[in-house]
mmCIF file of C-alpha atoms in Angstrom:
data_model
loop_
_atom_site.group_PDB
_atom_site.id
_atom_site.type_symbol
_atom_site.label_atom_id
_atom_site.label_comp_id
_atom_site.label_asym_id
_atom_site.label_seq_id
_atom_site.Cartn_x
_atom_site.Cartn_y
_atom_site.Cartn_z
ATOM 1 C CA MET A 178 0.000 0.000 0.000
ATOM 2 C CA ASP A 179 1.442 3.405 -0.991
ATOM 3 C CA TRP A 180 1.222 6.501 1.235
ATOM 4 C CA GLN A 181 -1.513 8.174 -0.831
ATOM 5 C CA LEU A 182 -3.728 5.107 -0.603
ATOM 6 C CA LEU A 183 -2.991 4.775 3.122
ATOM 7 C CA TRP A 184 -4.259 8.304 3.771
ATOM 8 C CA PHE A 185 -7.278 7.773 1.533
ATOM 9 C CA VAL A 186 -8.162 4.792 3.762
ATOM 10 C CA LEU A 187 -7.468 6.768 6.969
ATOM 11 C CA LEU A 188 -9.753 9.571 5.778
ATOM 12 C CA GLY A 189 -12.459 6.958 5.217
ATOM 13 C CA ILE A 190 -11.995 5.658 8.781
ATOM 14 C CA LEU A 191 -12.271 9.192 10.210
ATOM 15 C CA LEU A 192 -15.385 9.892 8.121
ATOM 16 C CA ALA A 193 -17.002 6.607 9.167
ATOM 17 C CA GLY A 194 -16.212 7.325 12.831
ATOM 18 C CA TYR A 195 -17.767 10.758 12.582
ATOM 19 C CA ALA A 196 -20.876 9.513 10.732
ATOM 20 C CA ILE A 197 -21.473 6.795 13.342
ATOM 21 C CA LEU A 198 -20.920 9.000 16.403
ATOM 22 C CA ASP A 199 -22.505 12.259 15.284
ATOM 23 C CA GLY A 200 -25.119 10.361 13.241
ATOM 24 C CA PHE A 201 -27.115 9.438 16.335
ATOM 25 C CA ASP A 202 -26.611 13.012 17.597
ATOM 26 C CA PHE A 203 -28.452 14.277 14.531
ATOM 27 C CA GLY A 204 -31.120 11.601 14.935
ATOM 28 C CA VAL A 205 -31.683 12.656 18.551
ATOM 29 C CA GLY A 206 -32.070 16.256 17.371
ATOM 30 C CA MET A 207 -34.671 15.239 14.772
ATOM 31 C CA LEU A 208 -36.619 13.231 17.377
ATOM 32 C CA HIS A 209 -36.466 15.969 20.001
ATOM 33 C CA PRO A 210 -39.884 17.486 19.065
ATOM 34 C CA PHE A 211 -41.576 14.132 19.754
ATOM 35 C CA ALA A 212 -40.725 14.316 23.464
ATOM 36 C CA LYS A 213 -43.662 15.592 25.538
ATOM 37 C CA GLY A 214 -43.185 18.397 28.003
ATOM 38 C CA ASP A 215 -40.091 20.141 29.292
ATOM 39 C CA GLU A 216 -38.780 17.239 31.392
ATOM 40 C CA GLU A 217 -38.846 14.731 28.522
ATOM 41 C CA ARG A 218 -37.160 17.223 26.202
ATOM 42 C CA ARG A 219 -34.432 17.766 28.763
ATOM 43 C CA ILE A 220 -33.915 13.991 28.984
ATOM 44 C CA VAL A 221 -33.556 13.775 25.192
ATOM 45 C CA LEU A 222 -31.166 16.731 25.159
ATOM 46 C CA ASN A 223 -29.072 15.349 28.006
ATOM 47 C CA SER A 224 -28.761 11.960 26.293
ATOM 48 C CA ILE A 225 -26.144 13.583 24.029
ATOM 49 C CA GLY A 226 -25.197 16.482 26.316
ATOM 50 C CA PRO A 227 -21.841 15.049 27.514
ATOM 51 C CA LEU A 228 -21.012 13.452 24.136
ATOM 52 C CA TRP A 229 -21.829 15.703 21.174
ATOM 53 C CA ASP A 230 -18.726 17.922 21.310
ATOM 54 C CA GLY A 231 -16.387 14.933 21.632
ATOM 55 C CA ASN A 232 -18.034 13.367 18.572
ATOM 56 C CA GLU A 233 -17.184 16.427 16.497
ATOM 57 C CA VAL A 234 -13.478 15.919 17.184
ATOM 58 C CA TRP A 235 -13.690 13.305 14.427
ATOM 59 C CA LEU A 236 -14.982 15.905 11.944
ATOM 60 C CA VAL A 237 -12.248 18.391 12.869
ATOM 61 C CA THR A 238 -9.610 15.659 12.529
ATOM 62 C CA PHE A 239 -11.039 14.661 9.145
ATOM 63 C CA GLY A 240 -10.871 18.274 7.894
ATOM 64 C CA GLY A 241 -7.308 18.739 9.177
ATOM 65 C CA ALA A 242 -6.140 15.453 7.656
ATOM 66 C CA LEU A 243 -7.721 16.303 4.291
ATOM 67 C CA PHE A 244 -5.997 19.706 4.307
ATOM 68 C CA ALA A 245 -2.570 18.268 5.104
ATOM 69 C CA ALA A 246 -2.697 15.086 3.005
ATOM 70 C CA PHE A 247 -4.596 16.304 -0.075
ATOM 71 C CA PRO A 248 -4.368 20.135 -0.187
ATOM 72 C CA GLU A 249 -5.544 20.482 -3.802
ATOM 73 C CA ALA A 250 -8.678 18.460 -3.124
ATOM 74 C CA TYR A 251 -9.242 20.445 0.086
ATOM 75 C CA ALA A 252 -9.044 23.742 -1.861
ATOM 76 C CA THR A 253 -11.440 22.527 -4.560
ATOM 77 C CA ILE A 254 -13.948 21.101 -2.076
ATOM 78 C CA PHE A 255 -13.965 24.158 0.186
ATOM 79 C CA SER A 256 -14.268 26.615 -2.709
ATOM 80 C CA GLY A 257 -16.706 24.555 -4.809
ATOM 81 C CA TYR A 258 -18.962 23.632 -1.895
ATOM 82 C CA TYR A 259 -18.548 26.980 -0.138
ATOM 83 C CA GLU A 260 -22.276 27.766 0.262
ATOM 84 C CA ALA A 261 -23.127 24.252 1.440
ATOM 85 C CA LEU A 262 -20.231 24.193 3.903
ATOM 86 C CA MET A 263 -21.202 27.585 5.333
ATOM 87 C CA LEU A 264 -24.743 26.249 5.791
ATOM 88 C CA VAL A 265 -23.416 23.164 7.611
ATOM 89 C CA LEU A 266 -21.074 25.270 9.731
ATOM 90 C CA GLY A 267 -23.915 27.629 10.672
ATOM 91 C CA CYS A 268 -26.134 24.697 11.624
ATOM 92 C CA LEU A 269 -23.361 23.135 13.736
ATOM 93 C CA ILE A 270 -22.944 26.447 15.580
ATOM 94 C CA PHE A 271 -26.692 26.946 16.151
ATOM 95 C CA ARG A 272 -27.030 23.340 17.249
ATOM 96 C CA ALA A 273 -24.286 23.739 19.849
ATOM 97 C CA ILE A 274 -25.719 27.045 21.057
ATOM 98 C CA SER A 275 -29.184 25.481 21.360
ATOM 99 C CA ILE A 276 -27.861 22.768 23.660
ATOM 100 C CA GLU A 277 -25.956 25.238 25.831
ATOM 101 C CA PHE A 278 -28.491 28.096 25.973
ATOM 102 C CA ARG A 279 -31.818 26.273 26.332
ATOM 103 C CA SER A 280 -31.555 25.700 30.067
ATOM 104 C CA LYS A 281 -30.336 29.227 30.900
ATOM 105 C CA ARG A 282 -33.837 30.704 31.182
ATOM 106 C CA PRO A 283 -37.145 29.114 32.293
ATOM 107 C CA GLU A 284 -39.545 30.989 29.969
ATOM 108 C CA ALA A 285 -41.481 28.778 27.555
ATOM 109 C CA TRP A 286 -40.841 31.012 24.521
ATOM 110 C CA TRP A 287 -37.078 30.919 25.188
ATOM 111 C CA ARG A 288 -36.941 27.126 25.393
ATOM 112 C CA SER A 289 -39.277 26.548 22.415
ATOM 113 C CA THR A 290 -37.095 28.851 20.284
ATOM 114 C CA TRP A 291 -33.951 26.840 21.007
ATOM 115 C CA ASP A 292 -35.904 23.590 20.612
ATOM 116 C CA SER A 293 -36.921 24.663 17.095
ATOM 117 C CA LEU A 294 -33.363 25.643 16.181
ATOM 118 C CA PHE A 295 -32.015 22.370 17.566
ATOM 119 C CA PHE A 296 -34.456 20.365 15.427
ATOM 120 C CA MET A 297 -33.994 22.415 12.244
ATOM 121 C CA SER A 298 -30.190 22.450 12.423
ATOM 122 C CA SER A 299 -30.044 18.670 13.052
ATOM 123 C CA LEU A 300 -32.374 18.003 10.096
ATOM 124 C CA THR A 301 -30.527 20.397 7.774
ATOM 125 C CA ILE A 302 -27.080 18.968 8.575
ATOM 126 C CA SER A 303 -28.300 15.397 8.009
ATOM 127 C CA PHE A 304 -29.782 16.347 4.634
ATOM 128 C CA ALA A 305 -26.754 18.455 3.611
ATOM 129 C CA PHE A 306 -24.287 15.638 4.295
ATOM 130 C CA GLY A 307 -26.338 13.287 2.108
ATOM 131 C CA LEU A 308 -26.567 15.957 -0.573
ATOM 132 C CA ALA A 309 -22.754 16.290 -0.556
ATOM 133 C CA VAL A 310 -22.280 12.523 -0.850
ATOM 134 C CA GLY A 311 -24.709 12.379 -3.787
ATOM 135 C CA SER A 312 -22.916 15.278 -5.464
ATOM 136 C CA ALA A 313 -19.527 13.594 -4.939
ATOM 137 C CA LEU A 314 -20.804 10.430 -6.641
ATOM 138 C CA ILE A 315 -22.393 12.267 -9.595
ATOM 139 C CA GLY A 316 -19.420 14.651 -9.970
ATOM 140 C CA ILE A 317 -19.078 18.402 -10.365
ATOM 141 C CA PRO A 318 -17.680 20.506 -13.267
ATOM 142 C CA LEU A 319 -13.893 21.013 -12.882
ATOM 143 C CA ASP A 320 -11.503 22.641 -15.345
ATOM 144 C CA ASP A 321 -8.157 21.166 -16.383
ATOM 145 C CA ARG A 322 -6.535 22.665 -13.229
ATOM 146 C CA GLY A 323 -9.070 20.956 -10.954
ATOM 147 C CA ILE A 324 -10.877 24.202 -10.121
ATOM 148 C CA PHE A 325 -14.658 24.142 -9.705
ATOM 149 C CA ARG A 326 -16.418 25.867 -12.637
ATOM 150 C CA GLY A 327 -20.107 25.892 -11.867
ATOM 151 C CA SER A 328 -22.745 27.056 -9.411
ATOM 152 C CA ILE A 329 -24.546 25.622 -6.427
ATOM 153 C CA LEU A 330 -27.247 24.378 -8.817
ATOM 154 C CA ASP A 331 -24.690 21.908 -10.244
ATOM 155 C CA GLN A 332 -24.617 20.254 -6.814
ATOM 156 C CA ILE A 333 -28.370 19.800 -6.468
ATOM 157 C CA GLY A 334 -30.377 17.291 -8.502
ATOM 158 C CA ILE A 335 -32.831 14.443 -8.067
ATOM 159 C CA TYR A 336 -30.120 11.901 -7.238
ATOM 160 C CA GLN A 337 -28.458 14.185 -4.677
ATOM 161 C CA ILE A 338 -31.833 14.854 -3.012
ATOM 162 C CA LEU A 339 -32.536 11.106 -2.818
ATOM 163 C CA VAL A 340 -29.175 10.537 -1.076
ATOM 164 C CA GLY A 341 -30.006 13.449 1.251
ATOM 165 C CA LEU A 342 -33.285 11.757 2.224
ATOM 166 C CA LEU A 343 -31.418 8.468 2.747
ATOM 167 C CA SER A 344 -29.036 10.252 5.104
ATOM 168 C CA VAL A 345 -31.933 11.778 7.083
ATOM 169 C CA SER A 346 -33.762 8.456 7.457
ATOM 170 C CA MET A 347 -30.568 6.577 8.418
ATOM 171 C CA PHE A 348 -29.614 9.047 11.162
ATOM 172 C CA LEU A 349 -33.232 9.113 12.389
ATOM 173 C CA MET A 350 -33.176 5.324 12.837
ATOM 174 C CA HIS A 351 -29.697 5.443 14.390
ATOM 175 C CA GLY A 352 -30.745 8.144 16.864
ATOM 176 C CA ALA A 353 -33.980 6.364 17.813
ATOM 177 C CA ILE A 354 -32.112 3.160 18.688
ATOM 178 C CA PHE A 355 -29.630 5.179 20.771
ATOM 179 C CA LEU A 356 -32.472 6.901 22.666
ATOM 180 C CA VAL A 357 -33.950 3.546 23.687
ATOM 181 C CA PHE A 358 -30.830 3.067 25.889
ATOM 182 C CA LYS A 359 -31.052 6.548 27.367
ATOM 183 C CA THR A 360 -34.768 6.759 28.256
ATOM 184 C CA ARG A 361 -37.314 4.951 30.403
ATOM 185 C CA ASP A 362 -41.102 4.394 30.687
ATOM 186 C CA ASP A 363 -43.463 6.108 28.237
ATOM 187 C CA LEU A 364 -40.719 8.054 26.444
ATOM 188 C CA GLN A 365 -38.760 4.845 25.882
ATOM 189 C CA GLN A 366 -41.847 3.114 24.423
ATOM 190 C CA ARG A 367 -42.325 6.026 22.037
ATOM 191 C CA MET A 368 -38.690 5.798 20.926
ATOM 192 C CA ILE A 369 -39.083 2.045 20.358
ATOM 193 C CA ARG A 370 -41.921 2.823 17.960
ATOM 194 C CA TRP A 371 -39.663 5.367 16.220
ATOM 195 C CA THR A 372 -36.958 2.725 15.707
ATOM 196 C CA ARG A 373 -39.423 0.762 13.556
ATOM 197 C CA ARG A 374 -40.637 3.824 11.667
ATOM 198 C CA GLY A 375 -37.049 4.932 11.136
ATOM 199 C CA PHE A 376 -36.073 1.515 9.794
ATOM 200 C CA VAL A 377 -38.982 1.466 7.306
ATOM 201 C CA ALA A 378 -38.010 4.942 6.069
ATOM 202 C CA PHE A 379 -34.331 3.959 5.846
ATOM 203 C CA LEU A 380 -35.038 0.678 4.016
ATOM 204 C CA THR A 381 -37.265 2.473 1.494
ATOM 205 C CA MET A 382 -34.664 5.153 0.700
ATOM 206 C CA TYR A 383 -31.835 2.577 0.758
ATOM 207 C CA LEU A 384 -33.538 0.525 -1.995
ATOM 208 C CA VAL A 385 -34.387 3.654 -4.005
ATOM 209 C CA VAL A 386 -30.825 5.056 -3.838
ATOM 210 C CA THR A 387 -29.225 1.661 -4.563
ATOM 211 C CA THR A 388 -31.366 1.303 -7.700
ATOM 212 C CA ALA A 389 -30.718 4.915 -8.759
ATOM 213 C CA THR A 390 -26.941 4.476 -8.319
ATOM 214 C CA TRP A 391 -26.993 1.299 -10.370
ATOM 215 C CA LEU A 392 -28.909 2.995 -13.212
ATOM 216 C CA TRP A 393 -27.464 6.549 -13.205
ATOM 217 C CA ILE A 394 -23.835 6.105 -12.146
ATOM 218 C CA PRO A 395 -22.438 2.998 -13.901
ATOM 219 C CA ARG A 396 -18.933 4.327 -13.205
ATOM 220 C CA ALA A 397 -19.454 3.797 -9.464
ATOM 221 C CA VAL A 398 -20.557 0.201 -9.998
ATOM 222 C CA ALA A 399 -17.795 -0.530 -12.551
ATOM 223 C CA THR A 400 -15.132 0.190 -9.915
ATOM 224 C CA PHE A 401 -16.073 -3.090 -8.233
ATOM 225 C CA GLU A 402 -14.588 -4.957 -11.220
ATOM 226 C CA HIS A 403 -11.136 -3.794 -10.046
ATOM 227 C CA PHE A 404 -11.875 -4.566 -6.384
ATOM 228 C CA PRO A 405 -13.884 -7.826 -6.361
ATOM 229 C CA TYR A 406 -13.206 -8.281 -2.626
ATOM 230 C CA ALA A 407 -15.420 -5.209 -2.034
ATOM 231 C CA TRP A 408 -18.430 -7.450 -2.748
ATOM 232 C CA ILE A 409 -17.748 -9.030 0.645
ATOM 233 C CA VAL A 410 -18.586 -5.674 2.247
ATOM 234 C CA VAL A 411 -21.748 -5.454 0.123
ATOM 235 C CA VAL A 412 -22.866 -8.854 1.419
ATOM 236 C CA LEU A 413 -22.010 -7.920 5.030
ATOM 237 C CA LYS A 414 -23.940 -4.668 4.619
ATOM 238 C CA PHE A 415 -27.048 -6.550 3.427
ATOM 239 C CA LEU A 416 -26.743 -8.883 6.424
ATOM 240 C CA ALA A 417 -26.391 -5.913 8.802
ATOM 241 C CA VAL A 418 -29.455 -4.211 7.292
ATOM 242 C CA ALA A 419 -31.463 -7.443 7.563
ATOM 243 C CA ASN A 420 -30.335 -7.932 11.179
ATOM 244 C CA ILE A 421 -31.784 -4.607 12.371
ATOM 245 C CA PRO A 422 -35.526 -5.540 12.161
ATOM 246 C CA ARG A 423 -34.752 -8.975 13.654
ATOM 247 C CA CYS A 424 -33.082 -7.325 16.657
ATOM 248 C CA LEU A 425 -35.865 -4.758 17.015
ATOM 249 C CA LYS A 426 -38.461 -7.550 17.036
ATOM 250 C CA ASN A 427 -36.489 -9.418 19.745
ATOM 251 C CA HIS A 428 -35.891 -6.193 21.747
ATOM 252 C CA ASN A 429 -32.140 -6.674 21.359
ATOM 253 C CA TYR A 430 -31.389 -2.971 20.937
ATOM 254 C CA LEU A 431 -27.652 -3.209 21.635
ATOM 255 C CA GLN A 432 -27.195 -5.556 18.688
ATOM 256 C CA ALA A 433 -29.516 -3.372 16.567
ATOM 257 C CA PHE A 434 -27.344 -0.350 17.344
ATOM 258 C CA PHE A 435 -24.194 -2.296 16.478
ATOM 259 C CA SER A 436 -25.780 -3.371 13.158
ATOM 260 C CA SER A 437 -26.743 0.250 12.451
ATOM 261 C CA CYS A 438 -23.094 1.280 13.065
ATOM 262 C CA CYS A 439 -21.922 -1.458 10.681
ATOM 263 C CA VAL A 440 -24.350 -0.269 7.972
ATOM 264 C CA ILE A 441 -22.996 3.294 8.207
ATOM 265 C CA ALA A 442 -19.368 2.094 8.139
ATOM 266 C CA ALA A 443 -20.092 -0.154 5.135
ATOM 267 C CA LEU A 444 -21.760 2.696 3.225
ATOM 268 C CA VAL A 445 -18.709 4.937 3.806
ATOM 269 C CA PHE A 446 -16.422 2.115 2.639
ATOM 270 C CA LEU A 447 -18.495 1.597 -0.526
ATOM 271 C CA LEU A 448 -18.465 5.360 -1.148
ATOM 272 C CA GLY A 449 -14.658 5.230 -1.101
ATOM 273 C CA VAL A 450 -14.620 2.284 -3.517
ATOM 274 C CA ALA A 451 -17.057 4.043 -5.858
ATOM 275 C CA LEU A 452 -14.920 7.218 -5.887
ATOM 276 C CA PHE A 453 -11.473 5.578 -6.105
ATOM 277 C CA PRO A 454 -9.012 6.779 -7.317
ATOM 278 C CA ASN A 455 -10.788 10.155 -7.313
ATOM 279 C CA LEU A 456 -11.159 12.460 -4.363
ATOM 280 C CA VAL A 457 -13.198 14.943 -6.392
ATOM 281 C CA THR A 458 -14.873 13.577 -9.511
ATOM 282 C CA SER A 459 -15.224 15.852 -12.516
ATOM 283 C CA SER A 460 -18.369 15.683 -14.629
ATOM 284 C CA PRO A 461 -18.768 15.654 -17.588
ATOM 285 C CA VAL A 462 -14.983 15.739 -18.302
ATOM 286 C CA SER A 463 -13.736 12.857 -16.155
ATOM 287 C CA GLU A 464 -10.076 13.517 -17.119
ATOM 288 C CA ASN A 465 -10.168 16.676 -14.958
ATOM 289 C CA SER A 466 -10.903 14.696 -11.776
ATOM 290 C CA LEU A 467 -8.600 15.131 -8.771
ATOM 291 C CA THR A 468 -7.181 11.723 -7.922
ATOM 292 C CA ILE A 469 -5.456 10.771 -4.686
ATOM 293 C CA TYR A 470 -2.143 10.792 -6.608
ATOM 294 C CA HIS A 471 -2.579 14.214 -8.293
ATOM 295 C CA ALA A 472 -3.899 15.985 -5.192
ATOM 296 C CA ALA A 473 -1.607 14.525 -2.528
ATOM 297 C CA SER A 474 1.141 16.211 -0.534
ATOM 298 C CA SER A 475 4.735 14.964 -0.818
ATOM 299 C CA GLU A 476 5.525 11.490 0.459
ATOM 300 C CA MET A 477 7.691 13.002 3.228
ATOM 301 C CA THR A 478 4.658 15.008 4.456
ATOM 302 C CA LEU A 479 2.486 11.892 4.411
ATOM 303 C CA LYS A 480 5.124 9.917 6.310
ATOM 304 C CA ILE A 481 5.374 12.587 9.032
ATOM 305 C CA MET A 482 1.565 12.747 9.234
ATOM 306 C CA SER A 483 1.459 8.967 9.684
ATOM 307 C CA LEU A 484 3.792 9.270 12.677
ATOM 308 C CA TYR A 485 1.556 11.917 14.288
ATOM 309 C CA ALA A 486 -1.524 9.800 13.572
ATOM 310 C CA LEU A 487 0.132 6.808 15.219
ATOM 311 C CA ILE A 488 0.737 8.877 18.352
ATOM 312 C CA GLY A 489 -2.517 10.858 18.386
ATOM 313 C CA MET A 490 -5.212 8.325 17.446
ATOM 314 C CA PRO A 491 -4.905 6.254 20.670
ATOM 315 C CA PHE A 492 -5.715 9.436 22.639
ATOM 316 C CA VAL A 493 -8.822 10.131 20.519
ATOM 317 C CA LEU A 494 -9.987 6.530 20.832
ATOM 318 C CA GLY A 495 -9.234 6.509 24.571
ATOM 319 C CA TYR A 496 -11.120 9.762 25.155
ATOM 320 C CA THR A 497 -14.109 8.511 23.172
ATOM 321 C CA PHE A 498 -14.189 5.212 25.070
ATOM 322 C CA MET A 499 -13.929 6.892 28.491
ATOM 323 C CA ALA A 500 -16.665 9.444 27.675
ATOM 324 C CA TYR A 501 -19.132 6.746 26.615
ATOM 325 C CA ARG A 502 -18.239 4.522 29.565
ATOM 326 C CA THR A 503 -18.629 7.358 32.088
ATOM 327 C CA PHE A 504 -22.027 8.497 30.778
ATOM 328 C CA ARG A 505 -23.520 5.067 29.989
ATOM 329 C CA GLY A 506 -27.033 4.144 31.074
ATOM 330 C CA ALA A 507 -30.349 6.013 31.175
ATOM 331 C CA VAL A 508 -30.382 9.792 31.676
ATOM 332 C CA LYS A 509 -31.006 11.111 35.199
ATOM 333 C CA LEU A 510 -31.662 14.832 35.522
ATOM 334 C CA ASP A 511 -30.005 16.908 38.219
ATOM 335 C CA LYS A 512 -29.186 20.564 38.822
ATOM 336 C CA HIS A 513 -26.197 20.375 36.473
ATOM 337 C CA SER A 514 -28.211 18.957 33.547
ATOM 338 C CA TYR A 515 -29.028 21.036 30.466
#
């Protein structure tokens, strides 16, 4: 494995980690309006209260690694998707502020305002991430220097919207399963019902997007001819999807959550296979695409980055493990809660 490919794989691992960890965060935000009364909404909010900022470390690390390992792709992505990224950044800020500010005042109008912002920002981010993935698969217009030559309308189409809806439904299901662990009594029963609704919505959009990808983007499917072992991941993904309703029926929510994590990781892996060797795919002139070899930093830079990653990743993994272990179990409100 060469250094460029190694960092392409590491970026995929960081993206999968972020999608799994912040994915249920977004799902919790989208389910927040279905909690009844102030106490239930505080329970839902506090289910992610100690965890959400740690989850976003993975996104920051992904952005930093992309900048250092593939600076040309970073420049093209951040200039071409400028409007979408500003929208996501704004939603991340409002989402964080909503969590922190909601409990500062007792008035109903104050709390309902932050509740609305929390829901809208979670929904918008989930949709925007799916939209970006759909756009990456379809491709965007690049010139022969790899510079984006188009408008925001080139990033929005039927296929991109379908992937956006898949992303929303997947995070909704993921968040509902997570909330089953963190709630009790009537609220927990309501979240159990949402796990089933979320799975039906996810399965519907999953079949629609799979069919659309097969028909509209033959390039993405053709890549599997060069990587036949990737079909193993496709099979494992189907098994993980099929295992979710079985676990929900048997009330085995821990295994259902694990299967949901595997589905997200498999989808990120298959996204990488479909894009390879491109980081940014050009459409309609595919020769202008930015590949991992054209857009990479020098090998010396990648080697030094690998050393830092070897030292730093155990700390990130250790912090994540300790945070989830410390705050495991159902939410109990106290005077320090949000």
